Coordinates of C-alpha atoms in Angstrom, one line a residue:
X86 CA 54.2 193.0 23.5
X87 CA 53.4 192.2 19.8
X88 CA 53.6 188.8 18.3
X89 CA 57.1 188.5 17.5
X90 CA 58.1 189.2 20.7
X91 CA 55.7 187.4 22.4
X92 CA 57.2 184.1 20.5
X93 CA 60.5 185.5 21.1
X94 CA 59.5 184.8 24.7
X95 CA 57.6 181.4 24.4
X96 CA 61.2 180.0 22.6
X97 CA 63.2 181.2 25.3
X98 CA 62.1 178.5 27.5
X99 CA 62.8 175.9 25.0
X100 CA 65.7 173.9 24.7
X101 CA 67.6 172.8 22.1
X102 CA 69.6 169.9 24.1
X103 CA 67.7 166.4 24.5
X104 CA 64.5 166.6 26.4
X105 CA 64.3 166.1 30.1
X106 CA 63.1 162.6 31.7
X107 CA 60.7 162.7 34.2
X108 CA 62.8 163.0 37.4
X109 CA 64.7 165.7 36.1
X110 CA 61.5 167.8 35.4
X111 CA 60.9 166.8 38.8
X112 CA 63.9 168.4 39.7
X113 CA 64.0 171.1 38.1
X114 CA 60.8 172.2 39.0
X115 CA 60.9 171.4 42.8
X116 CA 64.2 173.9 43.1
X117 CA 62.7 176.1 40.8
X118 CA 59.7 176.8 43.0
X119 CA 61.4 176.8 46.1
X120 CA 64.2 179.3 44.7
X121 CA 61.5 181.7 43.9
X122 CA 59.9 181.6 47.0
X123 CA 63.2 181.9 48.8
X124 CA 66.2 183.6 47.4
X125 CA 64.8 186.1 45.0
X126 CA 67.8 189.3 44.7
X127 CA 66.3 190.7 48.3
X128 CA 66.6 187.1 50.2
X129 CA 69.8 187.4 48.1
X130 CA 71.3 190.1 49.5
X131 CA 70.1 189.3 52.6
X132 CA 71.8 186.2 52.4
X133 CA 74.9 187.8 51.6
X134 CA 75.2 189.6 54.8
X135 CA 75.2 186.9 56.9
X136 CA 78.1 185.8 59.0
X137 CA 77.9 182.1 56.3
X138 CA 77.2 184.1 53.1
X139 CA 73.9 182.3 52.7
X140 CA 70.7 181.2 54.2
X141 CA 71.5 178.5 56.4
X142 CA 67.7 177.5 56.2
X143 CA 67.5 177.6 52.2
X144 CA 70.6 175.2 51.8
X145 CA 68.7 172.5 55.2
X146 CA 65.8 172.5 52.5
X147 CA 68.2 172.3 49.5
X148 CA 70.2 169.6 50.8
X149 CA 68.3 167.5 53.4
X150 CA 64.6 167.9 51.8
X151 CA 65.7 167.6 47.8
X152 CA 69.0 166.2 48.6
X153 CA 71.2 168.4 46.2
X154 CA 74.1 168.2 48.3
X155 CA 74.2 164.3 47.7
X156 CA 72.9 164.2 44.1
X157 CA 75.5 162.5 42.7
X158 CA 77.1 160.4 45.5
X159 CA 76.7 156.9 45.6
X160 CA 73.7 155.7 47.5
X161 CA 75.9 154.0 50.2
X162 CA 76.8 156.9 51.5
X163 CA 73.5 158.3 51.6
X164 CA 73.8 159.8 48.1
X165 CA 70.6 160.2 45.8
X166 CA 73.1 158.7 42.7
X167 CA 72.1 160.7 39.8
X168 CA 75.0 161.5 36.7
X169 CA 76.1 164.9 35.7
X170 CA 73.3 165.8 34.1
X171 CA 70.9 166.3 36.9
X172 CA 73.3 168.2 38.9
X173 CA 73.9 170.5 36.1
X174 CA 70.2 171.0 36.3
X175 CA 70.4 171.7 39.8
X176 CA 73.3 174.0 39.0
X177 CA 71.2 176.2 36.5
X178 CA 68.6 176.6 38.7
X179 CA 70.9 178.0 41.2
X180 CA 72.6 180.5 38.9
X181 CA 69.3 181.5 37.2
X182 CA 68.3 182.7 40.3
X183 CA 72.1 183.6 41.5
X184 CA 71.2 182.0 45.0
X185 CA 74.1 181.9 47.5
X186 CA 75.0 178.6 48.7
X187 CA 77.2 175.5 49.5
X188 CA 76.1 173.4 46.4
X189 CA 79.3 174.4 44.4
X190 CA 82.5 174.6 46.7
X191 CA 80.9 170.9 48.2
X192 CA 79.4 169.0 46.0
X193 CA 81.0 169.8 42.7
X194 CA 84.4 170.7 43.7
X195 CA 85.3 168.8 47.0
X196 CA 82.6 165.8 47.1
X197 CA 84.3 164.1 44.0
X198 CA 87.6 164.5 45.3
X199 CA 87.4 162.8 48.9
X200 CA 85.2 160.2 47.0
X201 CA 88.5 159.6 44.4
X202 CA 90.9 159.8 46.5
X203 CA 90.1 159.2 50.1
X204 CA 90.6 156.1 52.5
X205 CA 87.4 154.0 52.4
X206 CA 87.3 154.9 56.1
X207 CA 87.4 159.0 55.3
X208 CA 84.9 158.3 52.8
X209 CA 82.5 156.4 55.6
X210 CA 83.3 159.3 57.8
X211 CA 83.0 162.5 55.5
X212 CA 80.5 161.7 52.9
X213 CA 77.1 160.8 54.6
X214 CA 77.2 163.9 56.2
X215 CA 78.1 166.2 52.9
X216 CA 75.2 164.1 51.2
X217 CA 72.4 165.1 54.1
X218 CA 74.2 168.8 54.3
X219 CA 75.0 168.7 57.6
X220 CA 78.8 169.0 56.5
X221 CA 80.1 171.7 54.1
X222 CA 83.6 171.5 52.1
X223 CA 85.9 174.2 50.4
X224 CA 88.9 173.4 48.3
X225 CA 92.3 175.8 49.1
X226 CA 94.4 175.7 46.2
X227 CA 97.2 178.4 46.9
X228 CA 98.6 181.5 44.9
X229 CA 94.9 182.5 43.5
X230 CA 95.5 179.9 40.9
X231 CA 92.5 177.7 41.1
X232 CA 92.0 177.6 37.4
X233 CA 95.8 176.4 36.9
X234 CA 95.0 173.8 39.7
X235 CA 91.9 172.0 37.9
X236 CA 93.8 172.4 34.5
X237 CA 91.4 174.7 33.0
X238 CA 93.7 176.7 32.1
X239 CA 97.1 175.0 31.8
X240 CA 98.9 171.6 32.5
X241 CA 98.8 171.8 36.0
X242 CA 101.5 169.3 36.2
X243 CA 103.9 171.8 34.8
X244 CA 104.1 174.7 37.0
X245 CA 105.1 175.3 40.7
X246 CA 101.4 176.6 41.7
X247 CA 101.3 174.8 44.8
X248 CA 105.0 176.6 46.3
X249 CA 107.3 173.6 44.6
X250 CA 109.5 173.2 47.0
X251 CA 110.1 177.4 47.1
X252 CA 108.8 179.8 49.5
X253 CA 105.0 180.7 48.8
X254 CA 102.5 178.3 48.1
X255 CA 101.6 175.8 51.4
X256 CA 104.0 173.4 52.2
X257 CA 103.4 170.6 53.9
X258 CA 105.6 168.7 56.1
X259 CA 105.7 165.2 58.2
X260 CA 105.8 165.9 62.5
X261 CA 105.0 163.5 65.3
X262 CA 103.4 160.7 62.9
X263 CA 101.4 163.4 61.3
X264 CA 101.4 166.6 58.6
X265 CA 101.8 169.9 59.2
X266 CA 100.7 172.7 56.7
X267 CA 102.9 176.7 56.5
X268 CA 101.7 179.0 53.7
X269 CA 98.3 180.4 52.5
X270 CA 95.6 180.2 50.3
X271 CA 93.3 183.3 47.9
X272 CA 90.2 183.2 46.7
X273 CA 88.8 180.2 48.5
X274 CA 85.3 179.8 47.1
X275 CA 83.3 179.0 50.4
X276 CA 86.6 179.3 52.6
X277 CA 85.4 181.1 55.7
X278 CA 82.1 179.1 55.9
X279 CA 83.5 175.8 55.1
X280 CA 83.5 172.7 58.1
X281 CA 85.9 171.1 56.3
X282 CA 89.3 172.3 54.1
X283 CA 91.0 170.2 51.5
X284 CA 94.1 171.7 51.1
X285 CA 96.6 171.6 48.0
X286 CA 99.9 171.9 48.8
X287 CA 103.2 170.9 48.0
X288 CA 105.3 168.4 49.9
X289 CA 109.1 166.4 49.7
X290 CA 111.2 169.8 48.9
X291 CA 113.4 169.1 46.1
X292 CA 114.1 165.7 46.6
X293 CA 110.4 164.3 46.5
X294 CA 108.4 166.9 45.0
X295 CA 104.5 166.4 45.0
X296 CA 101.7 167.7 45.5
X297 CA 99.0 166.3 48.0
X298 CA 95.6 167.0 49.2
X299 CA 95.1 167.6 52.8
X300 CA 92.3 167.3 55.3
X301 CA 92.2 170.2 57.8
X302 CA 88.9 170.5 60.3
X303 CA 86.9 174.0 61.1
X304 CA 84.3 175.1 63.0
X305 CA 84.2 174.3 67.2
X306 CA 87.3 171.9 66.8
X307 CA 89.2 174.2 64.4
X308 CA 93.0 173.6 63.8
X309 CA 95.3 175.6 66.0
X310 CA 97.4 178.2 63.6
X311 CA 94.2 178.2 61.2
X312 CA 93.5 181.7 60.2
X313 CA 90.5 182.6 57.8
X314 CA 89.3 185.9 56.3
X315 CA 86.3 186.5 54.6
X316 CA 87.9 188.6 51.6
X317 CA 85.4 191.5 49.5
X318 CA 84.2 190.1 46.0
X319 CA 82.8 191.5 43.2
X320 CA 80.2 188.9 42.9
X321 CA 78.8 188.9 46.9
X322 CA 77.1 185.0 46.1
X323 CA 79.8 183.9 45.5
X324 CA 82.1 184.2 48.7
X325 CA 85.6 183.7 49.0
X326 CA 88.3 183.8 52.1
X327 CA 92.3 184.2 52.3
X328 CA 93.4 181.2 54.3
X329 CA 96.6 181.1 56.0
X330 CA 97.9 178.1 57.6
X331 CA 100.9 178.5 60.6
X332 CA 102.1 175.1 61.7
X333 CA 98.3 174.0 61.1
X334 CA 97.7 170.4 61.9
X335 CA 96.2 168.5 58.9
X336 CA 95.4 164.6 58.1
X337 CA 96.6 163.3 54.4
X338 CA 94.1 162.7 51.8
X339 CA 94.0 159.0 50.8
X340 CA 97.6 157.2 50.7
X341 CA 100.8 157.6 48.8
X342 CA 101.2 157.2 45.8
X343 CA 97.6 159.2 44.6
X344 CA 97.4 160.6 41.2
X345 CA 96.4 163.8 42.9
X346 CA 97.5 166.1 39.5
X347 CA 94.8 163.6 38.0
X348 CA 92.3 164.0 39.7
X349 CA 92.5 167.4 40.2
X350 CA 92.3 167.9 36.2
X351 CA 89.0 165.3 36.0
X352 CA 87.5 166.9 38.8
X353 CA 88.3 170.7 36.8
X354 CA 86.7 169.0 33.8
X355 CA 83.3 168.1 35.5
X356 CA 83.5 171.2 37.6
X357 CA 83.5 173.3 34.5
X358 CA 80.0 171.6 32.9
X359 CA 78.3 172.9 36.2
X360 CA 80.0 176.5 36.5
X361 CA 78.7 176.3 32.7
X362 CA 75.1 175.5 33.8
X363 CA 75.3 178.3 36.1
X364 CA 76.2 180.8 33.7
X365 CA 73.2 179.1 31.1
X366 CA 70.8 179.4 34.1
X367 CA 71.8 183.3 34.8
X368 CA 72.1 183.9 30.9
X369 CA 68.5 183.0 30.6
X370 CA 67.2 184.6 33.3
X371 CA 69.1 187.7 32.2
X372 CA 67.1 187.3 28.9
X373 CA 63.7 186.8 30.2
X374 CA 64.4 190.3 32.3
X375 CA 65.4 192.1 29.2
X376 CA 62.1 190.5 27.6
X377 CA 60.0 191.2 29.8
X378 CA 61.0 194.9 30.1
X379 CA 61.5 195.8 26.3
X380 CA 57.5 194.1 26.2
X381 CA 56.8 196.7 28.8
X382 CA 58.6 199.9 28.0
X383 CA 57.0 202.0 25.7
X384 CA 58.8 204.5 23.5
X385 CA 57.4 207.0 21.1
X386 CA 54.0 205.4 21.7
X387 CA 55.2 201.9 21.1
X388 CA 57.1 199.0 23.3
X389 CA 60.7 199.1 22.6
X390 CA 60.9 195.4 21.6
X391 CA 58.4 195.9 18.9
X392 CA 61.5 197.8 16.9
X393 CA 63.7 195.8 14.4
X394 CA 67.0 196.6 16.1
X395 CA 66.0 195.4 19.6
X396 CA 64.3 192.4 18.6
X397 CA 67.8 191.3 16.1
X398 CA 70.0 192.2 19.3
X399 CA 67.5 189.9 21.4
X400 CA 67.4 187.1 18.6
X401 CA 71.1 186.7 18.9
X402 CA 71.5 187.0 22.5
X403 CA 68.6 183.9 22.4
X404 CA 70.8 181.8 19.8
X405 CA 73.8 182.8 22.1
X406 CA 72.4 181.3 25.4
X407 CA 70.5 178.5 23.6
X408 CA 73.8 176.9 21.6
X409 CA 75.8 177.6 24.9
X410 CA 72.4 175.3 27.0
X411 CA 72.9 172.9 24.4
X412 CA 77.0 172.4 24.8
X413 CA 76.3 172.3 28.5
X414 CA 74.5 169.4 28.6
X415 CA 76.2 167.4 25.7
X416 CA 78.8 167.5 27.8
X417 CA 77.3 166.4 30.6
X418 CA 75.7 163.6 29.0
X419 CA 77.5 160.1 29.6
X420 CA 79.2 158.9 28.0
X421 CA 80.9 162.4 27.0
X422 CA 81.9 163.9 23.9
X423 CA 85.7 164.4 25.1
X424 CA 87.9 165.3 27.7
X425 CA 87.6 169.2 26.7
X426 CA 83.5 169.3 26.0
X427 CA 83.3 170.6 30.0
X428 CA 86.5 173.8 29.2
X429 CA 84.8 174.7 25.9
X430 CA 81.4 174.8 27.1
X431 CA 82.3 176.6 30.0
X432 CA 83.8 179.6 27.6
X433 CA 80.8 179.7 25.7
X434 CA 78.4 179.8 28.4
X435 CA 81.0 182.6 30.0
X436 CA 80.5 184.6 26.5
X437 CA 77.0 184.2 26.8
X438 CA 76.2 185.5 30.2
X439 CA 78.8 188.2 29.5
X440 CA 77.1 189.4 26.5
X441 CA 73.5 188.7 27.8
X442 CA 74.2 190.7 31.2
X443 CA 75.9 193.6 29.1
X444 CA 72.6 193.7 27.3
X445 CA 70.3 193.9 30.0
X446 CA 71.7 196.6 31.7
X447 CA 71.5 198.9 28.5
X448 CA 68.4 197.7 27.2
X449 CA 67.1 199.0 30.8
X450 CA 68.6 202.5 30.0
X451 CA 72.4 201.9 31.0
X452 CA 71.3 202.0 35.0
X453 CA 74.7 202.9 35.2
X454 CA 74.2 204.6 39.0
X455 CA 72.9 201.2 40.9
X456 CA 75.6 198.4 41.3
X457 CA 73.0 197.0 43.5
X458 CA 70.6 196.5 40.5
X459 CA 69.3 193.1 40.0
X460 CA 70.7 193.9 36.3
X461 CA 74.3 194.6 37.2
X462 CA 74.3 191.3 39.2
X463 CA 74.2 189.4 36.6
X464 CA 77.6 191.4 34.8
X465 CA 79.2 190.8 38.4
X466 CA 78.3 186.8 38.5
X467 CA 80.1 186.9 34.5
X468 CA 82.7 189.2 35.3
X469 CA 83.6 187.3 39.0
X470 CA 83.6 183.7 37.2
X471 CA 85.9 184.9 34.5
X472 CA 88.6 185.6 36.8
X473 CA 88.3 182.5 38.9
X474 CA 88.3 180.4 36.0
X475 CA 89.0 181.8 33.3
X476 CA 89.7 184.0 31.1
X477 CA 87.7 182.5 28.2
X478 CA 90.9 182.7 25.9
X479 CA 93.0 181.0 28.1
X480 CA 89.8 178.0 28.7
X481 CA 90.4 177.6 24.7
X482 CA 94.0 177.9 24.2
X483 CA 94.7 174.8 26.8
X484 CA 91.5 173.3 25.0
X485 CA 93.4 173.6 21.6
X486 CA 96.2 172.3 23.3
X487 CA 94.9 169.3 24.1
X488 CA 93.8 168.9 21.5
X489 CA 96.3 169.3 19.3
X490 CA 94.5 171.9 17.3
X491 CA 97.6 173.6 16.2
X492 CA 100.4 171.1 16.8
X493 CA 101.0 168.0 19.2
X494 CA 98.5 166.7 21.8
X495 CA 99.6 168.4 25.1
X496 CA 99.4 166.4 28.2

């Protein structure tokens, strides 16, 4: 590798965003060491297959030895209580080394929520064991429409997503003192695994539409008329299930009235700074690959990356993943930018893992015969987050919208 390249390298693992304090160096490099001893793409795939989608093992150390799955819980119920920034940085980690686990379906999607919304005896109940790991949560928002749910993509106040009052969705309806849940639920990130559902669906008909969030219990006690299949994905580390619910017992999230629209939009907001960190942390280790293999790979007597076009195409790509880093964790910082910092970072860093992971697949010679190369999993981790929460367009438009870019301040 000649010089340029070689400080091409050494700036790819600097960072443009604020420096790190102690603890999160700490952090950082704790899961960063333990990620490469354990869930490197082998232990990846390996993973995959089993019957949980990951390594039971990894995610004990993960959560009950560094305490990931409790990072930012309060410490009274058994929560390390760190901010948004240091589970980003847990989040990169993760998605530089596209490791298969729980930390995103329960902490970032489903912790905040029963911590908002639930009864301060479901939270005594539920959260100590989510922070030590021993409990794992996925959210079921029905019609595919998980995006539309969080408000990523839309006021999810304005549309029917949940089944409004029509057939589809999951409705839910009061029997014997309790709810009942009919309907199903796509694309479940962490839905087959999960020991615990909360379940959007729509309740009151007509007369007294809403839309609720419901509690409904798995594993060894699982809910009679519970039905979940693990579905096929195009990114395998990132597992999702079809849930179907048939007169399927369930207990009500909090108490009437809840702002559950609300929350569900704040909760999309933060969601999107860590799916952004995980698309930084996979950009850059995309990069590094392509790096380290153009330093390598001679052609014509010569490494590839010593020739002006590669190392212009690398130079972007590295201003690309760098400005996209930096968004990331200006939005996580507290106090935040502005309601729409988490949507717009997320696009970026969606742009940049796109373009990175289209890179490193050519830049290795197009490999265009091995899906199962560790090149093509990074395409299928940008190509797989895109539909679930995106498209990238769409993550501006409402951003715009909100904004009131291009007219009045949507809601």
């Amino acid at each position: 590798m000649d010089a340029d390249s070689a400080a091409l390298a050494a700036a790819g693992n600097a960072s443009l965003a604020a420096p790190l304090t102690e603890e999160q160096q700490e952090i950082r490099r704790t899961l960063r060491d333990l990620l490469a001893e354990r869930a490197g793409p082998q232990e990846n795939r390996a993973a995959t297959a089993t019957p949980q989608g990951y390594d039971p093992d990894l995610w004990d150390r993960m959560s009950g030895t560094l305490g990931l799955a409790g990072l930012a819980l309060p410490e009274e119920y058994g929560g390390v209580g760190c901010g948004p920034a240091e589970l980003a940085l847990a989040c990169e980690e993760t998605g530089r080394a596209l490791a298969p686990s729980p930390l995103f379906a329960t902490s970032v999607l489903a912790a905040p929520l029963l911590l908002a919304l639930g009864t301060p005896e479901q939270r005594a109940a539920l959260l100590p064991p989510l922070a030590d790991g021993g409990l794992t949560c996925a959210l079921a928002v029905p019609g595919g429409s998980l995006a539309l749910a969080l408000g990523l993509t839309g006021d999810n106040s304005a549309e029917g997503w949940s089944g409004g009052g029509r057939a589809g969705g999951v409705q839910a309806y009061a029997a014997d003192g309790g709810w009942r849940l009919y309907g199903e639920a796509a694309q479940v990130v962490d839905g087959h695994s999960a020991g615990l559902l909360l379940v959007a669906a729509h309740a009151g008909g007509f007369a007294r539409s809403r839309t609720l969030l419901f509690l409904v219990r798995t594993g060894p006690s699982e809910a009679a008329g519970l039905v979940r299949t693990r579905q096929a994905t195009l990114d395998p580390t990132r597992t999702q299930a079809l849930v179907q619910f048939r007169d399927t017992e369930a207990e009500l999230l909090g108490e009437e009235p809840a702002d559950v629209l609300g929350r569900l939009a704040a909760t999309g907001r933060d969601a999107a700074v860590m799916l952004a960190a995980e698309a930084v942390g996979a950009a850059r280790a995309a990069l590094d690959r392509i790096i380290g293999h153009v330093g390598s790979r001679e052609q014509f007597g010569r490494p590839v990356g010593s020739f002006q076009a590669v190392k212009h195409r690398l130079a972007d790509l590295f201003v690309q993943v760098e400005a996209a880093h930096s968004l990331t964790y200006c939005a996580a910082r507290e106090p935040g930018p502005g309601p729409e910092s988490g949507p717009l970072a997320l696009a970026h860093a969606l742009e940049a893992l796109h373009a990175t992971a289209g890179e490193c697949i050519q830049l290795h010679g197009g490999i265009g015969f091995t899906w199962e190369h560790e090149a093509h999993l990074f395409f299928k981790r940008a190509a797989s987050d895109e539909l679930l929460f995106g498209p990238v367009r769409r993550l501006r438009a409402r951003a715009a919208e909100r904004t009131g870019l291009f007219g009045e301040v949507a809601a």
